[in-house]
Amino acid sequence: MGHWRREYWTEHTGDGRLPWRSSLLVAVFAQAAGGWVHQLQPGREPLDALGRLLLLLGPALLLLRHRHPVPVLYGVCAVTLAYLACGYPYGPVFLSVALACLAAVVAGHRRAAWAAVGALWAGHLLIGHWLYRWLPPPGDGPAPWGTEGGITAWAIAVLAASEVVRARREQWARDRAERRAAERRRVDEERLRIARELHDVLAHSISVINVQAGVGLALLDTDPEQARTALTTIKAASKEALGEVRQVLDTLRAPGEAPRSPAPGLDRLPELVAQAAFAGLTVSVEGEDAARGLPPGTGLAAFRILQEALTNVVRHSGSRTARIRIRITRPPDALELRVDDDGPATGGDAGGSGTGLIGMSERAAAQGGTMEAGPRPDGGFRVLARLPLGNTAPGEDR
């Protein structure tokens, strides 16, 4: 069924090619069956040169049915009426009408298709019950009402089948559009994930490097040993950033493969604390036991949220001796992170892109959680994130 569908719509996509295969098949079938149906209808006129020409003219018009569906349909109906008016036998001539009607309905010309088929039915009724007196075959009587019933049923069936095909084609088009939209969404989400990872890695490391570079320059002449410590911190932060950037880029080079190193989690929280301490901040952590046994996705989100929160303090705090309190708790079925910064905000441009808080919110939302950030009533700044854990008990390894 799928193979037939692909072949049919390859011929019916309006790509400029003529549907000569199906038109040729109709023409061959009409010519071959024309003589056979005359044996079943001995009272009709035998096929002569004119009859065979009319049987060829319908399929010839079908070659243009995708470019000009309405004119072709009316032309095929006119040829069919001429064929019936000449008294030739019923049969394969109606196949051209069916294909022309299908093309018109699928192209969206439903009213024109119903009008053309209705005109054909009315013309046949006129020929069979009034004009037959002056038309071949000689001495013919009015058409039996049983024949009229068959023609009526055939016309309704052709129109109904065309509507079904149109509906199915529209459904296939919607399905293809939905698949393309879903693929675009997946690509966009992956692009956003990679951009968020790079932002979090680079923003934190470069902020630490910027602070330590300033310390090193200020103390280069007066305290060379402290300047050396600052340079050592810069070297460690840059090495860590290069490693994480390389891990992110590896996912681009080999999509679908397992990463070569595990994603960072809260087991690396001591590294964040140490880097903040090198930047002159005082960081205290409560509830480190609650950070154990987290699912990888939750652990990565929690690590990046804390990393960005510390980066914002390094960037924006007006005091390089600001105190930061990190509190990690496990309320029922959740992980809660709270970061309190006691240092006053500078209110100036710290060189950030303004996407840090947005990135934290997106990470929390991606895990089905929430994130709030803002000034505290007693001064300073607070970041509060809540990530769901399902039925994981505290300390349970998943």
Coordinates of C-alpha atoms in Angstrom, one line a residue:
M1 CA 0.0 0.0 0.0
G2 CA 2.8 2.4 0.9
H3 CA 4.7 1.6 -2.3
W4 CA 1.5 2.3 -4.4
R5 CA 0.9 5.5 -2.5
R6 CA 4.5 6.8 -3.2
E7 CA 4.2 5.9 -6.9
Y8 CA 0.7 7.5 -7.2
W9 CA 1.6 10.8 -5.6
T10 CA 5.0 10.9 -7.4
E11 CA 2.9 11.1 -10.6
H12 CA 0.3 13.5 -9.0
T13 CA 2.5 16.1 -7.4
G14 CA 2.3 18.7 -10.2
D15 CA 6.1 18.6 -10.8
G16 CA 5.7 19.5 -14.5
R17 CA 5.8 15.9 -15.8
L18 CA 2.8 14.6 -17.7
P19 CA 1.0 11.6 -16.3
W20 CA 1.5 9.6 -19.4
R21 CA 1.7 6.1 -17.8
S22 CA -1.8 6.2 -16.4
S23 CA -3.2 7.9 -19.5
L24 CA -1.6 5.3 -21.8
L25 CA -3.0 2.5 -19.6
V26 CA -6.5 3.9 -19.9
A27 CA -6.1 4.3 -23.7
V28 CA -4.9 0.7 -24.2
F29 CA -7.6 -0.6 -21.9
A30 CA -10.4 1.4 -23.7
Q31 CA -9.3 0.1 -27.1
A32 CA -8.9 -3.5 -26.0
A33 CA -12.3 -3.6 -24.1
G34 CA -14.2 -1.6 -26.7
G35 CA -14.9 -4.6 -29.0
W36 CA -15.6 -6.9 -26.1
V37 CA -18.3 -4.7 -24.6
H38 CA -20.0 -4.5 -28.0
Q39 CA -20.6 -8.3 -27.9
L40 CA -22.4 -7.7 -24.6
Q41 CA -24.5 -4.9 -26.1
P42 CA -25.4 -6.1 -29.6
G43 CA -28.0 -3.4 -29.9
R44 CA -25.4 -0.6 -29.9
E45 CA -23.4 0.7 -32.8
P46 CA -20.2 -1.2 -33.5
L47 CA -16.9 0.6 -32.9
D48 CA -15.6 2.2 -36.1
A49 CA -12.8 4.7 -36.7
L50 CA -14.8 7.6 -35.1
G51 CA -15.6 5.5 -32.1
R52 CA -12.0 4.5 -31.6
L53 CA -10.9 8.1 -32.1
L54 CA -13.2 9.2 -29.3
L55 CA -11.9 6.5 -27.1
L56 CA -8.4 7.8 -27.7
L57 CA -9.3 11.5 -27.3
G58 CA -10.4 11.1 -23.6
P59 CA -7.1 9.6 -22.5
A60 CA -5.2 12.2 -24.6
L61 CA -6.9 14.9 -22.6
L62 CA -6.0 13.2 -19.4
L63 CA -2.3 14.1 -20.0
L64 CA -3.2 17.7 -19.0
R65 CA -5.4 16.8 -16.0
H66 CA -3.0 18.0 -13.4
R67 CA -2.2 21.3 -15.1
H68 CA -5.7 22.2 -16.2
P69 CA -8.0 19.9 -14.2
V70 CA -11.3 21.7 -14.8
P71 CA -11.0 22.2 -18.6
V72 CA -9.9 18.6 -18.9
L73 CA -12.8 17.3 -16.9
Y74 CA -15.3 19.2 -19.0
G75 CA -13.6 18.2 -22.2
V76 CA -13.6 14.5 -21.2
C77 CA -17.3 14.8 -20.3
A78 CA -18.0 16.4 -23.7
V79 CA -16.1 13.6 -25.5
T80 CA -18.1 11.0 -23.5
L81 CA -21.4 12.6 -24.4
A82 CA -20.4 12.6 -28.1
Y83 CA -19.4 8.9 -27.8
L84 CA -22.8 8.1 -26.2
A85 CA -24.7 10.2 -28.8
C86 CA -23.1 8.1 -31.6
G87 CA -24.7 5.0 -30.1
Y88 CA -21.5 3.2 -29.2
P89 CA -21.6 0.7 -26.3
Y90 CA -21.3 1.7 -22.7
G91 CA -18.1 0.7 -20.9
P92 CA -14.5 1.8 -20.9
V93 CA -15.3 5.4 -22.0
F94 CA -16.3 6.2 -18.4
L95 CA -12.9 5.4 -17.1
S96 CA -11.5 8.7 -18.5
V97 CA -14.3 10.6 -16.8
A98 CA -13.5 8.9 -13.4
L99 CA -9.8 9.9 -13.6
A100 CA -10.5 13.4 -14.7
C101 CA -13.0 13.8 -11.9
L102 CA -10.5 12.5 -9.4
A103 CA -7.9 15.0 -10.6
A104 CA -10.3 17.9 -10.3
V105 CA -11.5 17.0 -6.8
V106 CA -8.0 16.4 -5.5
A107 CA -6.9 19.7 -6.9
G108 CA -9.6 21.4 -4.9
H109 CA -12.2 22.0 -7.7
R110 CA -14.9 20.1 -6.0
R111 CA -17.9 22.2 -7.2
A112 CA -16.6 22.1 -10.8
A113 CA -16.3 18.3 -10.5
W114 CA -19.8 17.9 -9.2
A115 CA -21.2 20.2 -11.9
A116 CA -19.3 18.4 -14.7
V117 CA -20.5 15.0 -13.6
G118 CA -24.0 16.3 -13.1
A119 CA -24.0 17.8 -16.6
L120 CA -22.8 14.4 -18.0
W121 CA -25.6 12.6 -16.1
A122 CA -28.2 15.1 -17.4
G123 CA -26.8 14.9 -20.9
H124 CA -27.1 11.1 -20.8
L125 CA -30.6 11.4 -19.5
L126 CA -31.5 13.7 -22.4
I127 CA -30.0 11.4 -25.0
G128 CA -31.6 8.3 -23.6
H129 CA -35.1 9.7 -23.3
W130 CA -35.6 12.4 -25.9
L131 CA -32.8 12.7 -28.4
Y132 CA -32.6 9.0 -29.1
R133 CA -35.2 9.5 -31.9
W134 CA -32.7 11.3 -34.1
L135 CA -29.5 9.5 -32.9
P136 CA -28.0 6.1 -33.8
P137 CA -28.6 3.3 -33.6
P138 CA -31.7 3.4 -35.9
G139 CA -34.9 2.3 -34.4
D140 CA -33.6 2.5 -30.8
G141 CA -36.1 3.1 -28.0
P142 CA -35.7 5.0 -24.8
A143 CA -33.0 3.8 -22.4
P144 CA -34.3 1.5 -19.7
W145 CA -34.6 3.1 -16.3
G146 CA -32.4 0.4 -14.9
T147 CA -29.6 1.7 -17.1
E148 CA -30.3 5.2 -15.7
G149 CA -30.1 3.8 -12.2
G150 CA -26.7 2.3 -12.9
I151 CA -25.4 5.5 -14.4
T152 CA -26.6 7.4 -11.4
A153 CA -25.0 5.0 -9.0
W154 CA -21.7 5.1 -11.0
A155 CA -21.7 9.0 -10.9
I156 CA -22.2 9.0 -7.2
A157 CA -19.6 6.4 -6.6
V158 CA -17.0 8.3 -8.7
L159 CA -17.6 11.5 -6.8
A160 CA -17.6 9.8 -3.4
A161 CA -14.3 7.9 -4.2
S162 CA -12.7 11.2 -5.4
E163 CA -13.7 12.9 -2.1
V164 CA -12.2 10.0 -0.1
V165 CA -9.0 10.2 -2.0
R166 CA -8.9 14.0 -1.5
A167 CA -9.4 13.5 2.2
R168 CA -6.7 10.9 2.4
R169 CA -4.3 13.1 0.5
E170 CA -5.0 16.0 2.8
Q171 CA -4.4 13.8 5.8
W172 CA -1.1 12.5 4.4
A173 CA -0.1 16.2 3.7
R174 CA -1.0 17.1 7.3
D175 CA 1.0 14.1 8.6
R176 CA 4.0 15.1 6.6
A177 CA 3.8 18.6 7.8
E178 CA 3.5 17.5 11.4
R179 CA 6.5 15.2 11.0
R180 CA 8.5 18.0 9.6
A181 CA 7.4 20.4 12.3
A182 CA 8.3 17.8 15.0
E183 CA 11.7 17.3 13.4
R184 CA 12.3 21.1 13.4
R185 CA 11.2 21.2 17.0
R186 CA 13.7 18.4 17.9
V187 CA 16.5 20.3 16.1
D188 CA 15.6 23.5 17.8
E189 CA 15.5 21.9 21.2
E190 CA 18.8 20.3 20.6
R191 CA 20.3 23.6 19.4
L192 CA 18.9 25.3 22.5
R193 CA 20.3 22.6 24.8
I194 CA 23.8 22.9 23.3
A195 CA 23.7 26.7 23.4
R196 CA 22.6 26.5 27.1
E197 CA 25.4 24.1 27.9
L198 CA 28.0 26.3 26.2
H199 CA 26.7 29.4 27.9
D200 CA 26.8 27.8 31.3
V201 CA 30.3 26.4 30.8
L202 CA 31.9 29.5 29.3
A203 CA 30.0 32.1 31.4
H204 CA 31.2 30.6 34.7
S205 CA 34.8 29.9 33.6
I206 CA 35.3 33.2 31.9
S207 CA 33.9 35.1 34.8
V208 CA 36.3 33.3 37.2
I209 CA 39.2 34.0 34.7
N210 CA 38.2 37.7 34.5
V211 CA 38.2 38.1 38.2
Q212 CA 41.4 36.3 38.7
A213 CA 43.1 38.2 35.9
G214 CA 42.1 41.4 37.6
V215 CA 43.6 40.2 40.9
G216 CA 46.7 39.1 39.2
L217 CA 47.2 42.4 37.5
A218 CA 46.6 44.3 40.7
L219 CA 49.0 42.2 42.7
L220 CA 51.7 41.5 40.1
D221 CA 54.2 44.0 41.5
T222 CA 53.2 44.1 45.2
D223 CA 52.4 40.5 45.9
P224 CA 53.8 38.2 43.2
E225 CA 52.9 35.0 45.2
Q226 CA 49.2 36.0 45.3
A227 CA 49.4 36.9 41.6
R228 CA 50.9 33.4 40.9
T229 CA 47.9 31.9 42.7
A230 CA 45.5 33.9 40.5
L231 CA 47.3 32.7 37.4
T232 CA 47.1 29.1 38.6
T233 CA 43.3 29.5 39.1
I234 CA 43.0 30.9 35.6
K235 CA 44.9 27.9 34.2
A236 CA 42.7 25.4 36.1
A237 CA 39.4 27.2 35.1
S238 CA 40.4 27.4 31.4
K239 CA 41.4 23.8 31.3
E240 CA 38.1 22.8 32.9
A241 CA 36.2 25.0 30.4
L242 CA 38.1 23.5 27.4
G243 CA 37.2 20.0 28.6
E244 CA 33.5 20.7 29.0
V245 CA 33.3 22.5 25.7
R246 CA 35.0 19.6 24.0
Q247 CA 32.5 17.2 25.5
V248 CA 29.6 19.4 24.2
L249 CA 31.1 19.5 20.8
D250 CA 31.6 15.8 20.7
T251 CA 27.8 15.4 20.8
L252 CA 27.7 17.4 17.6
R253 CA 30.3 15.4 15.8
A254 CA 28.7 12.0 16.8
P255 CA 25.0 12.5 17.6
G256 CA 23.4 9.5 19.2
E257 CA 26.6 8.1 20.7
A258 CA 27.2 7.9 24.4
P259 CA 29.3 10.7 25.8
R260 CA 32.9 9.8 26.5
S261 CA 32.7 11.3 30.1
P262 CA 29.8 11.5 32.4
A263 CA 27.8 14.7 32.6
P264 CA 28.6 16.9 35.6
G265 CA 26.5 16.6 38.7
L266 CA 26.4 17.8 42.3
D267 CA 29.3 15.5 43.0
R268 CA 31.4 18.3 41.5
L269 CA 29.9 20.9 43.9
P270 CA 33.3 21.2 45.8
E271 CA 34.9 22.3 42.6
L272 CA 32.4 25.2 42.2
V273 CA 32.9 26.2 45.9
A274 CA 36.7 26.2 45.4
Q275 CA 36.5 28.3 42.2
A276 CA 34.2 30.8 44.0
A277 CA 36.7 30.9 46.9
F278 CA 39.5 31.7 44.5
A279 CA 37.4 34.6 43.2
G280 CA 37.3 36.0 46.7
L281 CA 33.8 34.8 47.7
T282 CA 33.0 33.0 50.9
V283 CA 30.7 30.0 50.2
S284 CA 29.1 27.7 52.7
V285 CA 27.1 24.6 51.8
E286 CA 24.4 22.9 53.8
G287 CA 22.8 19.5 53.1
E288 CA 25.5 17.9 50.9
D289 CA 24.1 14.5 51.7
A290 CA 20.9 15.4 50.0
A291 CA 22.8 15.9 46.7
R292 CA 23.8 12.2 46.5
G293 CA 22.1 9.6 44.3
L294 CA 20.4 12.0 41.9
P295 CA 19.2 10.9 38.4
P296 CA 21.8 12.1 35.8
G297 CA 19.4 14.7 34.3
T298 CA 18.4 16.2 37.6
G299 CA 22.1 16.2 38.8
L300 CA 23.2 18.1 35.6
A301 CA 20.3 20.6 35.9
A302 CA 21.1 21.2 39.6
F303 CA 24.9 21.6 38.9
R304 CA 24.3 24.1 36.1
I305 CA 21.8 26.1 38.2
L306 CA 24.3 26.4 41.1
Q307 CA 27.1 27.2 38.7
E308 CA 25.1 30.0 37.0
A309 CA 24.0 31.3 40.4
L310 CA 27.7 31.6 41.6
T311 CA 28.6 33.1 38.2
N312 CA 26.1 35.8 38.6
V313 CA 27.5 36.6 42.1
V314 CA 31.0 36.8 40.6
R315 CA 29.8 39.1 37.8
H316 CA 27.4 41.4 39.6
S317 CA 28.2 41.5 43.3
G318 CA 29.6 44.8 44.4
S319 CA 31.7 43.1 47.1
R320 CA 34.4 40.6 46.3
T321 CA 34.1 39.3 49.9
A322 CA 30.4 38.5 49.6
R323 CA 29.1 35.6 51.6
I324 CA 27.1 32.9 49.7
R325 CA 25.0 30.2 51.4
I326 CA 24.0 27.2 49.4
R327 CA 21.3 25.0 51.0
I328 CA 20.3 21.7 49.4
T329 CA 17.3 19.8 50.8
R330 CA 15.1 16.9 49.8
P331 CA 11.4 17.7 50.5
P332 CA 9.0 14.9 49.5
D333 CA 9.7 13.8 45.9
A334 CA 11.8 16.9 45.1
L335 CA 15.3 18.4 45.3
E336 CA 15.4 22.0 46.5
L337 CA 18.3 24.4 45.9
R338 CA 18.6 27.7 47.6
V339 CA 21.5 30.2 47.0
D340 CA 21.6 33.3 49.2
D341 CA 24.0 36.1 48.3
D342 CA 24.6 38.7 51.0
G343 CA 26.6 41.1 48.8
P344 CA 24.9 44.2 47.4
A345 CA 24.4 44.4 43.6
T346 CA 26.4 46.9 41.7
G347 CA 23.6 47.9 39.4
G348 CA 26.0 48.4 36.6
D349 CA 26.8 46.4 33.4
A350 CA 28.8 43.4 34.4
G351 CA 29.3 42.2 30.8
G352 CA 26.7 39.4 30.9
S353 CA 24.2 38.6 28.2
G354 CA 21.3 38.7 30.5
T355 CA 20.4 35.1 29.7
G356 CA 21.7 33.5 32.9
L357 CA 18.4 33.6 34.8
I358 CA 16.5 32.6 31.7
G359 CA 18.9 29.6 31.3
M360 CA 18.3 28.5 35.0
S361 CA 14.6 28.8 34.5
E362 CA 14.7 26.7 31.3
R363 CA 16.8 24.0 33.0
A364 CA 14.4 23.8 35.9
A365 CA 11.4 23.8 33.6
A366 CA 13.0 21.0 31.4
Q367 CA 13.0 18.8 34.6
G368 CA 9.4 19.7 35.4
G369 CA 10.4 22.1 38.2
T370 CA 10.4 25.8 39.0
M371 CA 13.0 28.5 39.6
E372 CA 12.6 31.8 41.4
A373 CA 15.2 34.6 41.6
G374 CA 15.1 38.1 43.1
P375 CA 16.3 40.5 45.8
R376 CA 15.7 39.5 49.4
P377 CA 13.8 41.8 51.8
D378 CA 16.9 42.1 54.1
G379 CA 19.3 42.8 51.2
G380 CA 21.2 40.5 48.9
F381 CA 19.8 38.1 46.3
R382 CA 18.2 34.7 46.4
V383 CA 17.9 31.9 43.9
L384 CA 15.4 29.2 44.7
A385 CA 15.0 26.1 42.5
R386 CA 12.8 23.1 43.0
L387 CA 13.3 20.0 40.8
P388 CA 10.9 17.0 41.0
L389 CA 12.3 13.5 41.8
G390 CA 9.3 11.2 41.6
N391 CA 9.4 8.6 44.3
T392 CA 13.1 8.7 44.9
A393 CA 14.0 8.6 48.5
P394 CA 16.8 10.9 49.9
G395 CA 20.1 9.3 49.3
E396 CA 18.7 6.5 47.1
D397 CA 20.9 5.7 44.1
R398 CA 19.0 5.6 40.9

